[in-house]
Structures are given as structure tokens and as C-alpha cells.
Coordinates of C-alpha atoms in Angstrom, one line a residue:
Chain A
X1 CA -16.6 -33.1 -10.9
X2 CA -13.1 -34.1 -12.7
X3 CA -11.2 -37.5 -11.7
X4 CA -7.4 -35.8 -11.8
X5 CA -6.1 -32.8 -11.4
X6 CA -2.0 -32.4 -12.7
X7 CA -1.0 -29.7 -11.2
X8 CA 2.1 -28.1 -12.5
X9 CA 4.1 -25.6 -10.5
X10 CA 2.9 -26.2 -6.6
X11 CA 4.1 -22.8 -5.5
X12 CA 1.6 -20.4 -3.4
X13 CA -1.1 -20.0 -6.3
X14 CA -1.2 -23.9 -7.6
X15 CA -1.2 -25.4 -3.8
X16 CA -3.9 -23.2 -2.7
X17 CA -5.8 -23.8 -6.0
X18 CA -5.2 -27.8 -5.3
X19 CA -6.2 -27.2 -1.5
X20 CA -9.6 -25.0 -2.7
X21 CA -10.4 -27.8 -5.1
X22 CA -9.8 -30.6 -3.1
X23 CA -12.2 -29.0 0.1
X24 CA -14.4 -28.2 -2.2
X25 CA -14.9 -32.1 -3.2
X26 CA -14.4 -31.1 -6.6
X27 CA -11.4 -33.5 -7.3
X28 CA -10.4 -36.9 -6.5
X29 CA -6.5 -37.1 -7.1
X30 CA -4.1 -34.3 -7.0
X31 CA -0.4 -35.6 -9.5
X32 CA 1.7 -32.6 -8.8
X33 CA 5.0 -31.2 -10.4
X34 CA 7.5 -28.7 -9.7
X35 CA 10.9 -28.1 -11.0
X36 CA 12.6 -28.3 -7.7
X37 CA 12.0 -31.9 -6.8
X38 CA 11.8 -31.1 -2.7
X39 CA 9.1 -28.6 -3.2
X40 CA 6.9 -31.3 -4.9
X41 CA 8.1 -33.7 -2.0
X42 CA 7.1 -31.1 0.8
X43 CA 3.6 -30.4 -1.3
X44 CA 3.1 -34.2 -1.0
X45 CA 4.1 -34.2 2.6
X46 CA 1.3 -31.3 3.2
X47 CA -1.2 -33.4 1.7
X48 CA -1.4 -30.3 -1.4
X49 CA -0.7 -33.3 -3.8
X50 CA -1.4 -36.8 -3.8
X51 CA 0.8 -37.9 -6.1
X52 CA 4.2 -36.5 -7.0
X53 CA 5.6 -36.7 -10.5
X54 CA 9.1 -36.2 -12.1
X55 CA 7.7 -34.1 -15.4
X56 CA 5.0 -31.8 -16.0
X57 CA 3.9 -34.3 -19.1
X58 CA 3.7 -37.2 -16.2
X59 CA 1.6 -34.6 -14.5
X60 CA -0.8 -34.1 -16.8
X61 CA -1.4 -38.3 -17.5
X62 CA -4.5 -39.2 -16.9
X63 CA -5.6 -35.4 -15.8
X64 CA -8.9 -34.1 -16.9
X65 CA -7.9 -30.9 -15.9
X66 CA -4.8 -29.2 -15.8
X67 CA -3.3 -26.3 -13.7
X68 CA -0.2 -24.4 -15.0
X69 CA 1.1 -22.5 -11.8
X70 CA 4.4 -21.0 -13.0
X71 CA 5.8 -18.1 -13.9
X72 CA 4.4 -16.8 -17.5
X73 CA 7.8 -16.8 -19.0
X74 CA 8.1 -20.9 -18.8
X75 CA 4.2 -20.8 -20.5
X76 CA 5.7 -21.8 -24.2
X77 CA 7.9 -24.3 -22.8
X78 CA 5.6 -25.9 -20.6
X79 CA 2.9 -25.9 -23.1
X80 CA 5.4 -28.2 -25.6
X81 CA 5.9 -30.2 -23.0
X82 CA 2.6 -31.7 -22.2
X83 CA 0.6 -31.2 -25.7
X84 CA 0.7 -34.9 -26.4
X85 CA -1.5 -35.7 -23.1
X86 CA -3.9 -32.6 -23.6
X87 CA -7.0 -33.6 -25.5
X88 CA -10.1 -32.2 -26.6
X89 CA -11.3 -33.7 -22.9
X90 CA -8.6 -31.7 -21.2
X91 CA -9.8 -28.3 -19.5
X92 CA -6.3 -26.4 -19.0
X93 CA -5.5 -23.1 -16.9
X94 CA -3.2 -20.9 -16.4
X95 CA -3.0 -18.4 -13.4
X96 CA -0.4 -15.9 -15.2
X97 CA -0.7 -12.4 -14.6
X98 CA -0.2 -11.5 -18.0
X99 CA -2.5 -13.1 -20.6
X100 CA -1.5 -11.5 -24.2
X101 CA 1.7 -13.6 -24.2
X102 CA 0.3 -16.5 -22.6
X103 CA -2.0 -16.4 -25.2
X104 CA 0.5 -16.4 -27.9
X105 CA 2.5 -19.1 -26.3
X106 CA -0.5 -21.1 -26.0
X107 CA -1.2 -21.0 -29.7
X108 CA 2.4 -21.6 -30.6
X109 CA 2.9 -24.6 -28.2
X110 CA -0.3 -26.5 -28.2
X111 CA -1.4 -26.2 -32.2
X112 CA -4.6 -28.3 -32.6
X113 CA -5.4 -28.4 -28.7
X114 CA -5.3 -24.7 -27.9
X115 CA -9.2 -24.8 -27.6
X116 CA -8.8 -26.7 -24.3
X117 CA -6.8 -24.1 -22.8
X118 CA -8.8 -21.3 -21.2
X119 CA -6.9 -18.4 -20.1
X120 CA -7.4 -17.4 -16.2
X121 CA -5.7 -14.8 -14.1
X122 CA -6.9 -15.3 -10.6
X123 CA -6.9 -11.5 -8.6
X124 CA -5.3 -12.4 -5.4
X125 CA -1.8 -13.4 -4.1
X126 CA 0.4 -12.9 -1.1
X127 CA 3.4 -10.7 -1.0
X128 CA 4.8 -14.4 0.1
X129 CA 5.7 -17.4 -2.0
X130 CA 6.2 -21.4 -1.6
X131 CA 3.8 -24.2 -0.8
X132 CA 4.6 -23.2 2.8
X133 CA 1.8 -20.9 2.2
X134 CA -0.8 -22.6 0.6
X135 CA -4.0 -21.3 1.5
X136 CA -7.8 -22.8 0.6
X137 CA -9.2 -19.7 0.9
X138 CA -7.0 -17.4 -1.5
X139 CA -9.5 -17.6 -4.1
X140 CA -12.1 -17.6 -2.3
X141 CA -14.1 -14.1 -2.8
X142 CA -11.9 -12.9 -5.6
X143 CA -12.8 -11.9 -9.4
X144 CA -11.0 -13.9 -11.9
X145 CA -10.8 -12.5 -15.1
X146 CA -10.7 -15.2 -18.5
X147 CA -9.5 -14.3 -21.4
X148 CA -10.5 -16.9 -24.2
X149 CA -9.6 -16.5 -27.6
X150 CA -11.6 -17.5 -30.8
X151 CA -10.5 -21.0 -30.7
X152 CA -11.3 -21.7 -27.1
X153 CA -13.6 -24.4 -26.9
X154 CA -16.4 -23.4 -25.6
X155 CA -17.2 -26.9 -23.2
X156 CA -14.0 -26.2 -21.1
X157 CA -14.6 -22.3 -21.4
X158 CA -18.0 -23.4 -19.4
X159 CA -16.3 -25.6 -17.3
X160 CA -13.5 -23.1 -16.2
X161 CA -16.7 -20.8 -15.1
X162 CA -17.9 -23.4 -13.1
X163 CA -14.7 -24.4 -11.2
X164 CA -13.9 -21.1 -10.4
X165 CA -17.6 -19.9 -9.3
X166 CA -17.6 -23.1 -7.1
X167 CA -14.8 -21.8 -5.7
X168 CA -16.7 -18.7 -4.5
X169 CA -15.1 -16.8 -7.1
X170 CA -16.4 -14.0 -9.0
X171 CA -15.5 -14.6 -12.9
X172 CA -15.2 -11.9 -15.8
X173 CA -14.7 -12.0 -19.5
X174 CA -12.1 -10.4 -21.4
X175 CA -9.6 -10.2 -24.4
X176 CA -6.2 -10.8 -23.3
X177 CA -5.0 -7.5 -24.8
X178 CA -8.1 -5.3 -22.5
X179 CA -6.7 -7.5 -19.4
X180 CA -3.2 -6.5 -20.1
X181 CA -4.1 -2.7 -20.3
X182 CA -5.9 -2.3 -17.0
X183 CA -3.6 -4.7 -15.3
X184 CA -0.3 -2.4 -16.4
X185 CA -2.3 0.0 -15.1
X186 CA -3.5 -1.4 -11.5
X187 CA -1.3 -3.8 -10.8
X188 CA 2.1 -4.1 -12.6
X189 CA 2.6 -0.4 -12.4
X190 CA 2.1 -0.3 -8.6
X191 CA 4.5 -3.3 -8.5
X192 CA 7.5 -1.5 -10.3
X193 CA 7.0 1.8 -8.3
X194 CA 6.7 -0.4 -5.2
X195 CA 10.4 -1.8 -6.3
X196 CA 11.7 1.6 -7.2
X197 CA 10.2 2.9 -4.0
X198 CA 12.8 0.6 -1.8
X199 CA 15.3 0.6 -3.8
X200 CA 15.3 4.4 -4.6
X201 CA 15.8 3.7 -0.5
X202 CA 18.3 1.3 -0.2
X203 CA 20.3 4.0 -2.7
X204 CA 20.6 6.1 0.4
X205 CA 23.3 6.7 3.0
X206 CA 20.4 7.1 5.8
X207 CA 17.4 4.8 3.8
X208 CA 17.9 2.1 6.3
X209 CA 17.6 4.5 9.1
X210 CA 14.7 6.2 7.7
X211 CA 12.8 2.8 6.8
X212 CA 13.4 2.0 11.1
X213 CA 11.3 5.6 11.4
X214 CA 8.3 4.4 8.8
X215 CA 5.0 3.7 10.0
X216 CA 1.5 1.6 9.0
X217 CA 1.2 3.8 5.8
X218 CA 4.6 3.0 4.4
X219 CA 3.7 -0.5 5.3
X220 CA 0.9 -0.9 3.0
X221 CA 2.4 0.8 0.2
X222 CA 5.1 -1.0 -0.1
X223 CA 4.0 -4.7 0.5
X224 CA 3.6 -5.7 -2.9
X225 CA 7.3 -4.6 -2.8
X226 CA 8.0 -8.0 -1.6
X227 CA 6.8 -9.9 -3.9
X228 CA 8.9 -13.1 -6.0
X229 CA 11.4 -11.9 -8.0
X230 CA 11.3 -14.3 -10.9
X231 CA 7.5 -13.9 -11.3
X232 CA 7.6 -10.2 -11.3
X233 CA 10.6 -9.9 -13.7
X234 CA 8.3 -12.0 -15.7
X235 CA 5.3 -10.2 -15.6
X236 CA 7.0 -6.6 -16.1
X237 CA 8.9 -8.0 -19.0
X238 CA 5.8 -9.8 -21.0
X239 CA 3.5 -7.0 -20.4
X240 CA 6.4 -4.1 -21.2
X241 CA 4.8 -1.9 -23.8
X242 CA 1.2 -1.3 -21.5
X243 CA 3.6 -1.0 -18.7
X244 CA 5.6 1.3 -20.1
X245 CA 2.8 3.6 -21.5
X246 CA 1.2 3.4 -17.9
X247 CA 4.2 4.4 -16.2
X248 CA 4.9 7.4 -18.3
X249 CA 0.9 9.0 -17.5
X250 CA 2.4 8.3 -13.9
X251 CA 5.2 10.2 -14.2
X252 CA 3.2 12.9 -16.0
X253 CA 1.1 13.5 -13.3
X254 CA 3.3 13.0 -10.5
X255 CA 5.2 16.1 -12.1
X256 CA 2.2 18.1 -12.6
X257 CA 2.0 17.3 -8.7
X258 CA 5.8 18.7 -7.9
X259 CA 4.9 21.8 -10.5
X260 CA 2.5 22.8 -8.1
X261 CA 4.5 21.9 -4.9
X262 CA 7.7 23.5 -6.3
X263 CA 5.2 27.1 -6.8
X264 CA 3.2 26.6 -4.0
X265 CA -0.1 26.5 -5.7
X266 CA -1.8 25.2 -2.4
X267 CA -5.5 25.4 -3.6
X268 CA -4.6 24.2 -6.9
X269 CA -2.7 21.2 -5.3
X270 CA -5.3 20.5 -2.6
X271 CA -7.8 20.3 -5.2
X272 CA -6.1 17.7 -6.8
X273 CA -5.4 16.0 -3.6
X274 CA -8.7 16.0 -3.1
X275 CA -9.5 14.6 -6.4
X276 CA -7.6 11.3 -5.5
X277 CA -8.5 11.2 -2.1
X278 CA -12.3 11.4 -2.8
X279 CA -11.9 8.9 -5.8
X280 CA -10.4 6.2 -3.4
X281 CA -12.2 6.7 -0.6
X282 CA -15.0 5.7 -3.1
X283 CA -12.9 2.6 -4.6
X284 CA -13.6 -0.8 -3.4
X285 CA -11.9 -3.8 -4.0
X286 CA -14.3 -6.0 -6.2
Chain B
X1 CA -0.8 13.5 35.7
X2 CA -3.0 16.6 34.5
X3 CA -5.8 18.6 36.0
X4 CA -7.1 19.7 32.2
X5 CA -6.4 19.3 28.8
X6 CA -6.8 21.9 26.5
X7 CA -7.5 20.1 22.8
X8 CA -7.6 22.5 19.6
X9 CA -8.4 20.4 16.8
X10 CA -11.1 17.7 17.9
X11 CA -10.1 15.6 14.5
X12 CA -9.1 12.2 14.2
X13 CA -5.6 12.4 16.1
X14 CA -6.7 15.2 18.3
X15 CA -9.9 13.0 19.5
X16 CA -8.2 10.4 20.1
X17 CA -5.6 11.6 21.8
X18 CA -8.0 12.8 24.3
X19 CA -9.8 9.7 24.8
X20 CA -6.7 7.9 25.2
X21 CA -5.5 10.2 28.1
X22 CA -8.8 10.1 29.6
X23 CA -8.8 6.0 29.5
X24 CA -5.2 6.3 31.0
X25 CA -6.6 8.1 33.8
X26 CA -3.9 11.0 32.6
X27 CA -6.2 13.6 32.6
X28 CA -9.5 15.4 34.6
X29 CA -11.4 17.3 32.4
X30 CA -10.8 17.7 28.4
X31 CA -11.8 21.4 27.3
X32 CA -12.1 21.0 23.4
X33 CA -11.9 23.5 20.1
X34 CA -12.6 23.1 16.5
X35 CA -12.9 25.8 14.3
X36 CA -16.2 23.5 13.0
X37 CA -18.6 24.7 15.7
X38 CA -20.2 21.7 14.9
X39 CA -17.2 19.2 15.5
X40 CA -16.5 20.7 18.5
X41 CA -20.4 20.0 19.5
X42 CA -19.9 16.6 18.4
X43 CA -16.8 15.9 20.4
X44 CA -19.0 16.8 23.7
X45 CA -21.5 14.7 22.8
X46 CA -18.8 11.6 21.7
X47 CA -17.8 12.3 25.2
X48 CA -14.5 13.3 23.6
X49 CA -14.4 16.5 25.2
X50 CA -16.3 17.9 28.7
X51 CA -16.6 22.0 27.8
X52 CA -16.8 23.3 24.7
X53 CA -14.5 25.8 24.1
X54 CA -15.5 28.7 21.8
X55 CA -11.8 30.1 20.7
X56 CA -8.3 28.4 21.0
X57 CA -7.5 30.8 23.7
X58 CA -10.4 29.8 25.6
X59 CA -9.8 26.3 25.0
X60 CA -6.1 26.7 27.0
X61 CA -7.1 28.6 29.5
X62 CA -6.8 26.7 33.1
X63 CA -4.9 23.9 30.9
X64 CA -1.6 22.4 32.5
X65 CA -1.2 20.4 29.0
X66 CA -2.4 21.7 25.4
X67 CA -2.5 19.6 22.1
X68 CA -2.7 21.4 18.7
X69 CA -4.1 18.1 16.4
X70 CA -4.5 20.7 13.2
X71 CA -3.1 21.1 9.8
X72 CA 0.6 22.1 10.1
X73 CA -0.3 25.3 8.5
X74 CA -2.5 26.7 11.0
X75 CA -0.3 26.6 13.4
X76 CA 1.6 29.6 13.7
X77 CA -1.8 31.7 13.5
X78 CA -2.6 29.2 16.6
X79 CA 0.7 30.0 19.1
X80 CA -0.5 33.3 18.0
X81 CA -3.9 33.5 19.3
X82 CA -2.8 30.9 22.6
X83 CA 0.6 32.6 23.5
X84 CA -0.7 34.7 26.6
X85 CA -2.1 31.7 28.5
X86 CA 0.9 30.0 27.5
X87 CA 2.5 29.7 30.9
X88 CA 6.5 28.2 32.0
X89 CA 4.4 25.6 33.2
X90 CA 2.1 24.2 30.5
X91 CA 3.5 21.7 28.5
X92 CA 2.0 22.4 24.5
X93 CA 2.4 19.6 22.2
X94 CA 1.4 19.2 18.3
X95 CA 1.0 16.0 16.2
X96 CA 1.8 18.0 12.8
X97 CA 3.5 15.4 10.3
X98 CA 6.7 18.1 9.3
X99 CA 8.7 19.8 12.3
X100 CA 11.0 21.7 10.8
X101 CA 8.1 24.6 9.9
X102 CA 6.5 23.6 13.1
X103 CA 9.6 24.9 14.9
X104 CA 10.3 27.8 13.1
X105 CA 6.4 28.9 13.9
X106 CA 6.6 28.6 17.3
X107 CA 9.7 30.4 17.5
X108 CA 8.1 33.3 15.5
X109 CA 4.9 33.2 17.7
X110 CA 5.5 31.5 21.1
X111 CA 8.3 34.0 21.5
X112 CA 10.1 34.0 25.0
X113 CA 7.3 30.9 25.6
X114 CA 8.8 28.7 22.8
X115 CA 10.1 26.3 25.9
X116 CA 7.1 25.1 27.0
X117 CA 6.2 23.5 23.5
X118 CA 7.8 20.2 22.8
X119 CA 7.5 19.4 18.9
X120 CA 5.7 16.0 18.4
X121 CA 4.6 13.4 15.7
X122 CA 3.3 10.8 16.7
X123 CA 3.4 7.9 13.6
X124 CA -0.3 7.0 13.5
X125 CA -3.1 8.0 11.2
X126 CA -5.9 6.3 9.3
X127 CA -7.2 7.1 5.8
X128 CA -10.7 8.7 7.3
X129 CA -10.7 11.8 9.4
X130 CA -12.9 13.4 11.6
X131 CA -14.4 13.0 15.4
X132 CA -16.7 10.3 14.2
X133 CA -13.5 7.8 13.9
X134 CA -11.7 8.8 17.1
X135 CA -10.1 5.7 18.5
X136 CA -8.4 5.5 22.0
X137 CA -5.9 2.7 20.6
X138 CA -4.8 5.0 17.6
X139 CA -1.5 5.3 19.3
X140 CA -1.1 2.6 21.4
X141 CA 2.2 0.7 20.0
X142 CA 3.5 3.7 17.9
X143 CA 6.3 5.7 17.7
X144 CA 6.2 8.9 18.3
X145 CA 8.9 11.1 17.1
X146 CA 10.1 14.3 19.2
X147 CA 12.1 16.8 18.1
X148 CA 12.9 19.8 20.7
X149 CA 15.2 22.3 20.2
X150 CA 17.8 24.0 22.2
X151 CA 15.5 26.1 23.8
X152 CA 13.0 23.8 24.8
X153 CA 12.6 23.0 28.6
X154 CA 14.1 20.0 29.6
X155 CA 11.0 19.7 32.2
X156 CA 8.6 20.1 29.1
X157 CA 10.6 17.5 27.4
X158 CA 10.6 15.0 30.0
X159 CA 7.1 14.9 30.7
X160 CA 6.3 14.7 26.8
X161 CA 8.0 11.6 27.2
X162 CA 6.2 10.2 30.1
X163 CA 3.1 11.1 28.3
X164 CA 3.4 9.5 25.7
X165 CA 5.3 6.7 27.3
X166 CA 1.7 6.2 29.4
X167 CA 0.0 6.0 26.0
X168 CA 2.2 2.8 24.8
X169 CA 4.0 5.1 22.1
X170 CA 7.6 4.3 21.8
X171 CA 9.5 7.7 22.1
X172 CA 12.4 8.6 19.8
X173 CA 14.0 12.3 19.8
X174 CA 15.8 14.0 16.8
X175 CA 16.2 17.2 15.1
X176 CA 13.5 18.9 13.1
X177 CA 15.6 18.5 9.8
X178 CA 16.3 14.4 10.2
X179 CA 12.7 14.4 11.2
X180 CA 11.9 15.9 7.7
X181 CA 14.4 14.5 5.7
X182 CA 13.2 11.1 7.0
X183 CA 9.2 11.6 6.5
X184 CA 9.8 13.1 3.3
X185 CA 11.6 9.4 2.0
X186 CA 9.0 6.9 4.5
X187 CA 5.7 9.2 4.5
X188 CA 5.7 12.3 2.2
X189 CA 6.8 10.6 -1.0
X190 CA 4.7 7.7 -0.9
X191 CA 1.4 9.9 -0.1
X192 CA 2.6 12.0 -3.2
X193 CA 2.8 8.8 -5.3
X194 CA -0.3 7.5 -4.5
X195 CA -1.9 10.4 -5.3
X196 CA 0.0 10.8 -8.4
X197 CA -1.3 6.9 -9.5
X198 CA -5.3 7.9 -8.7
X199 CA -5.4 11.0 -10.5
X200 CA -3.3 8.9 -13.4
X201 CA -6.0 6.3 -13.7
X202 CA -8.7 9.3 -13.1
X203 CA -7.3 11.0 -16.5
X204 CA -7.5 7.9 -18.3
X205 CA -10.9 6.9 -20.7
X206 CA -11.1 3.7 -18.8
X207 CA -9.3 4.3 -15.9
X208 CA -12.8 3.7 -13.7
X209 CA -13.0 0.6 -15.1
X210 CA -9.2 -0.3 -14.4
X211 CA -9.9 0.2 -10.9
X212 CA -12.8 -1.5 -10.8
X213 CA -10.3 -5.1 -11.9
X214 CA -8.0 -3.8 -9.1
X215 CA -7.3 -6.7 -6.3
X216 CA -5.7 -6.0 -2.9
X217 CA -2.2 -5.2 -3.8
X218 CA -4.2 -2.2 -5.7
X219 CA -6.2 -1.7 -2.3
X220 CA -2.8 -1.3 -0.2
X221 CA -0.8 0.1 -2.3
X222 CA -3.8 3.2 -2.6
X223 CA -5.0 3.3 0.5
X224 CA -3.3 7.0 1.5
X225 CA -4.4 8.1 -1.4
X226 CA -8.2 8.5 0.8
X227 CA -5.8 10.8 3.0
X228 CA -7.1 13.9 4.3
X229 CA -6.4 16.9 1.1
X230 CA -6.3 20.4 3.4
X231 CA -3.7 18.4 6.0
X232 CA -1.7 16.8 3.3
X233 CA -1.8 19.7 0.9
X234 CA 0.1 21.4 4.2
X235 CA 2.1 18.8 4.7
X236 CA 3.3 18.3 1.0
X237 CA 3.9 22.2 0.9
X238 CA 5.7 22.8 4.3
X239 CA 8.3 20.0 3.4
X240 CA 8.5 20.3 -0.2
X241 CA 12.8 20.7 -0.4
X242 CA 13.2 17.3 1.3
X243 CA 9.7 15.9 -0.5
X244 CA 11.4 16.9 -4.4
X245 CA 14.1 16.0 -3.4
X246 CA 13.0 12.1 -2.6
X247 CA 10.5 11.9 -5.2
X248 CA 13.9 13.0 -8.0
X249 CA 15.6 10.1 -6.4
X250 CA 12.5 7.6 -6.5
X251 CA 12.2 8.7 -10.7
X252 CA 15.6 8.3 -11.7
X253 CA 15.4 4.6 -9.5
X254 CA 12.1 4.3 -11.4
X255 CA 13.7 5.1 -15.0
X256 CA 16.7 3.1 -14.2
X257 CA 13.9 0.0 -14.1
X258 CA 12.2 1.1 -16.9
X259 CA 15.3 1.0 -18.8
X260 CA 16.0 -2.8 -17.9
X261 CA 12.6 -3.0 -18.9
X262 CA 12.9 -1.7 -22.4
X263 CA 15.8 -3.6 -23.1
X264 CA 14.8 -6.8 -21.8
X265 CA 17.6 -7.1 -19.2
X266 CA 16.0 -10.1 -17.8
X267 CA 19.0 -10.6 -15.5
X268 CA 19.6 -7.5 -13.8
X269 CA 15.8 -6.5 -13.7
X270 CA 15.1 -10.0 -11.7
X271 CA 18.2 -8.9 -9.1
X272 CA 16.9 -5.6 -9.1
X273 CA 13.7 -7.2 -7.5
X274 CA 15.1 -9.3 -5.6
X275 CA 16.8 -6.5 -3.8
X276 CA 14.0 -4.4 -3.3
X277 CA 11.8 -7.6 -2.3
X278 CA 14.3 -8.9 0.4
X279 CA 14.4 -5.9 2.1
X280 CA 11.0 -5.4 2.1
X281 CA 10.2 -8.9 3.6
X282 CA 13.2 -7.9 6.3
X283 CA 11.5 -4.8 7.3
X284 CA 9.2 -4.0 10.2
X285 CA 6.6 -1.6 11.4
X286 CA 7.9 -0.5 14.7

């Protein structure tokens, strides 16, 4: 299906992407940057990339499609980087968690080419980083929600459906600022209350001591707490206002919780236990 | 190791308990009561149970070992009804998630009989409840917390530890207040907080379809929310100083992000992250 992929950033997300497409026979030739030089050598080494090259614009030479793998905040930057290679033949993605400011960035950075660029945010991950973890199969099941603009054209808009279907993905349509809301809400809020979770912890005289007492519970709700640093101060920073808004409804009703805790309002607070409990036990992930 | 176990409760912890006892060869004949009639009929048939037992009395009568596996507040009204087949030589155990209520009710009701119980929480669970998901490996590999007090027989004690020992649990012992103090920071809080986030989403116009773009983080992250309501509503209530407490700590940490946030304190947000995340990747379930 496309001759070259240029690969830029070869972290968890952009090597399992290159893996996926490469099993998937729908690429020839990998050409791979990162901005540490020995995580491009070790992506080579893994066989992630076939090619490794010093600059994301050598990356994208000769690419007919183009994967930006990085965190959201080096988007613009990126973007300037590479316009003079991306053509109206060009189908370029991003993987970004946020999409309202790589959206902007986009149109900023690329001008007469943003219709090539098709906004993509992937739902999966690891709570691990690094090529070391590159994995075919992390897309593999999972929705990914686009987010095209006005300006997308609509030929690589069509073509980012197909790559990612082929890839046994589930794909869904939406403005960057509706993805933005409901991610604040079900992703980037869990995140910072994941953080503020363990550190709230580590704040303690005893929380190491009573982290050695947790059990299987504590571990699921906290693994996200794990996750890279630079990418998540990213993503809490670009997508502060819908975070911020979610985070305060939290708050909200976690004190209308303690209110009925502090006065012992047990059929009141079972009720709303009961509320949540029933509403997840329903949930499943899509 | 027992002639009969007398099982009041037949739920998810209290079912499986007994099938792991009877797998171990512990035990010869499980007598079983629910206050369900109907669970405890389904227990018999699971092969959870042997007899039926139509009261708690009944149910520890001719035991030589007694599990209560029911909400923590039910249990004083339980020593209560049990306390005059409660013998110097039957060794009564609970599973309740909080201690330091669980103590002070078996003082109050056990009376001169308050030795033969040995406090217990064993750090398993699942999100479902009921007979129907009794597992024999639910606490193979755990800990189990135990948390006598001065009065409690040191025989009682010792073979509270061999039991559970037999079952694969790794036994720790501590007061009823670090026990609570600790669950309220590892267990308590983050039940609270997941609840908190459902019922956020639940109050918001779109917050179905928020969940419905949720990926696994989301999954994890939520997954105690499906917890039982009438156990954790007792749970949430019985340890509520230590629980506010925690949850005070885990806003003002929370707030303290959200100011970075606001601000744009790219720096010290990113090492804020990084803190929480590298302890999180160091940590263990044990």
C-alpha cells in the first residue's frame, strides 16, 4: 500500500505502529528518526526501522506517509521542520493525545500542506515507554479517534481510515475540541489523580510502608500512574482548560461523597455507591 | 486441621474461602449461612457448602473454626447471635476490610470469648460478588493482614497463621489502627475516588458518551468502582477519620498539580510526574 514510511519519534507508540504496518505488508521501507541518536540505532538493530536518519526532514524524504510519534508539545516544531518534503501526496499522522493544539500547530507549521495531515489519537498505550517495548499488536483492537479539520484532504483522510482499519482498528470521527472534552474527562483526569494519588503518598512519613500493605486494587488504579513524564506534562498542559473543568466536577462530587461519609448518611451514600458501581459494572472498554 | 467449618456469609470471599480449605484438605464438612436463603441454597448445590445452616448460631454449632465473610457492619449483631457456642477452643475469624470497628465489636459482644477471635483481612477481592464467582485461588499468594489484640489467645493466633499460611497467604500482624490508617491511604481512598470519577461522568450531559471513548487506562483505573455498594458503604463509614483524612491529603496534592497546571509550570509539573511515575514503576503487589 505506501512505498516509505518516515517515522519520526521511534518510542513505544511509533515502533509498534512501524512493527503493525510492516506485519501487516502494508509498507516496504521503514526511515526512522529520534532525537536521541541510540534510540534510533537500537530501533534499527530491532529491525523497527530499516533505515535510520539524522533529522526528522531526512525522515520524511521520499515517505509517502509520515508518522509523528512524539510528544504533542514538539508538534509545531516538528511540523516546520519537515513542511518542505510533505506534499499533497503525503498522508501525515500524529498519535498525540491531545488534538486541539496539534491542530493548531498543524495549521501554523505546515500552511499550504495542512490538508495532508490527518489528526489521529490511537486509544492504547503501556504504562511503559521506549522501543524496548514495541509491540505489533498495541493497535490492534483499539478505536482511534481522527479529528480532521475543514482543510483535511479528503484522499489522505480516506487513506488514514484504511491504514488504521487494516490494522484491526476500530476508527471514529471527531472535532478536535469534542475529543479534547471527553478525553480530560476519561483519560487525562484519571492520569493527574493517578499522580496526585502517589504522590499525596510519597508526602507521608508511613506512605512507603503503606504502599508495601496495597493489594491488586491499588494496583490497577494506579498504573497509569507510571506513565512518561514528558508526555504527560505535555498532555495535561495542552489540554489545561477541559482538564481543569473536569477535575473540579471531580472534586465536586468526591465532596458530596465525604458530606455523606462525615454525617453518616449510609443509605444515601450506598445509593450513590451503588450508582457508580452498577454504571461500571455495565462499562466496557470499546 | 478441622473437623467443621462453620461459614456465615457464603459471598465471594466467604465461598471461597471454603473451597480453598476444602481443596487444602483443611477441613471435613463446611456447614454454611447466608441471610439470602437462596445463597445459602446455592452454596450447597456449588458444593461450597455440605449443610445448610438456617441461622448464624446454627451455622457454628459443632464448628472448631468459624469465618464471618460479611459486611463489617453486621458484625457485632453476628458475635451477638454466635457468642454462646463460641467456645475457648474455636478459633473465629473475619475477612472485614477495617479492624479497628471489627475489634471494638467483638469486644462489646464476644465478651469474656473475645480470645478466641483473631481479627483478619485477607488483601484479595474481585469487582463481582456473590457465590456464583467463588474461586479456590482467590487467596492463594496474598497477604493477609492480622491484627489481634492483647486479649486474644496466642493459641487462636497461632493457628490463624497456620491457616492461612496452608492457603499460600503471606501473613503479616499489626494493630487495628495501622491496619486502618494504612487501608484508608492503599484501599479506602482509591475506592472513594473511583466512585467519586463515575458518578462525575454520570452527572455530566455527555458523560455516557465519554465513557464510551474510554481505553484501558480508563478500564483500570475504574475497575473498583463495580465494587460491592452495601460492603463498601460499611467500609467507607466504619473508617471514615482515617478515610477523610487521606482523601484531604490526596486534594491538597491534587490542587498543588492543578496549580502547576494553571500556571504552566512546565518544569516542576514534568518532575512532579516523574516522581509519582518512578515510584509507581518501583512498586510491587505483594
Amino acid at each position: 500500500m505506501f512505498e516509505q514510511l518516515g517515522l519520526i519519534g521511534c518510542g513505544l507508540m511509533g515502533s509498534s505502529f512501524a512493527l503493525a504496518l510492516k506485519r501487516a505488508g502494508l509498507v516496504k521501507r521503514v526511515v526512522g528518526y529520534s532525537k536521541s541518536p541510540s534510540t534510533t540505532e537500537r530501533a534499527r538493530k530491532m529491525g523497527v526501522i530499516d533505515v535510520e536518519a539524522s533529522s526528522a526532514l531526512l525522515a520524511v524524504a521520499g515517505a509517502d506517509i509520515v508518522l509523528l510519534a512524539i510528544p504533542v508539545s514538539a508538534t509545531e516544531a516538528t511540523f516546520k521542520a519537515i513542511r518542505h518534503l510533505v506534499g499533497p501526496h503525503t498522508l501525515v499522522m500524529d498519535v498525540g493525545s491531545t488534538k486541539h493544539d496539534v491542530v493548531d500547530a498543524a495549521r501554523r507549521a505546515l500552511l499550504e500542506h495542512v490538508g495532508s495531515f490527518v489528526p489521529c489519537h490511537p486509544i492504547t498505550g503501556k504504562e511503559v515507554s521506549g522501543v524496548e517495548h514495541a509491540d505489533a499488536d498495541l493497535y490492534a483492537g483499539r478505536q482511534v479517534i481522527l479529528t480532521p479539520i475543514e482543510r483535511t484532504f479528503t484522499v489522505q483522510l480516506q487513506k488514514a481510515i484504511e491504514v488504521w482499519t487494516a490494522l484491526g482498528c476500530h476508527v471514529t470521527q471527531m472535532s478536535p475540541q469534542a475529543h479534547d472534552a471527553a478525553y480530560a474527562a476519561v483519560s487525562h483526569l484519571p492520569h493527574l489523580i493517578a499522580f496526585a494519588m502517589i504522590n499525596g503518598l510519597n508526602s507521608q512519613a508511613h506512605g512507603r510502608d503503606y504502599m508495601a500493605l496495597a493489594g491488586p486494587g491499588f494496583r490497577d488504579f494506579t498504573r497509569i500512574a507510571a506513565s512518561d513524564p514528558q508526555m504527560w506534562r505535555d498532555i495535561l498542559l495542552a489540554n489545561r482548560e477541559e482538564l481543569l473543568a473536569q477535575s473540579k466536577i471531580f472534586q465536586q462530587t468526591l465532596q458530596s461523597l465525604e458530606q455523606l461519609i462525615s454525617s453518616g448518611s449510609g443509605d444515601a451514600l450506598e445509593s450513590q455507591i451503588r450508582q457508580a458501581s452498577q454504571t461500571r459494572a455495565k462499562w466496557r472498554v470499546s
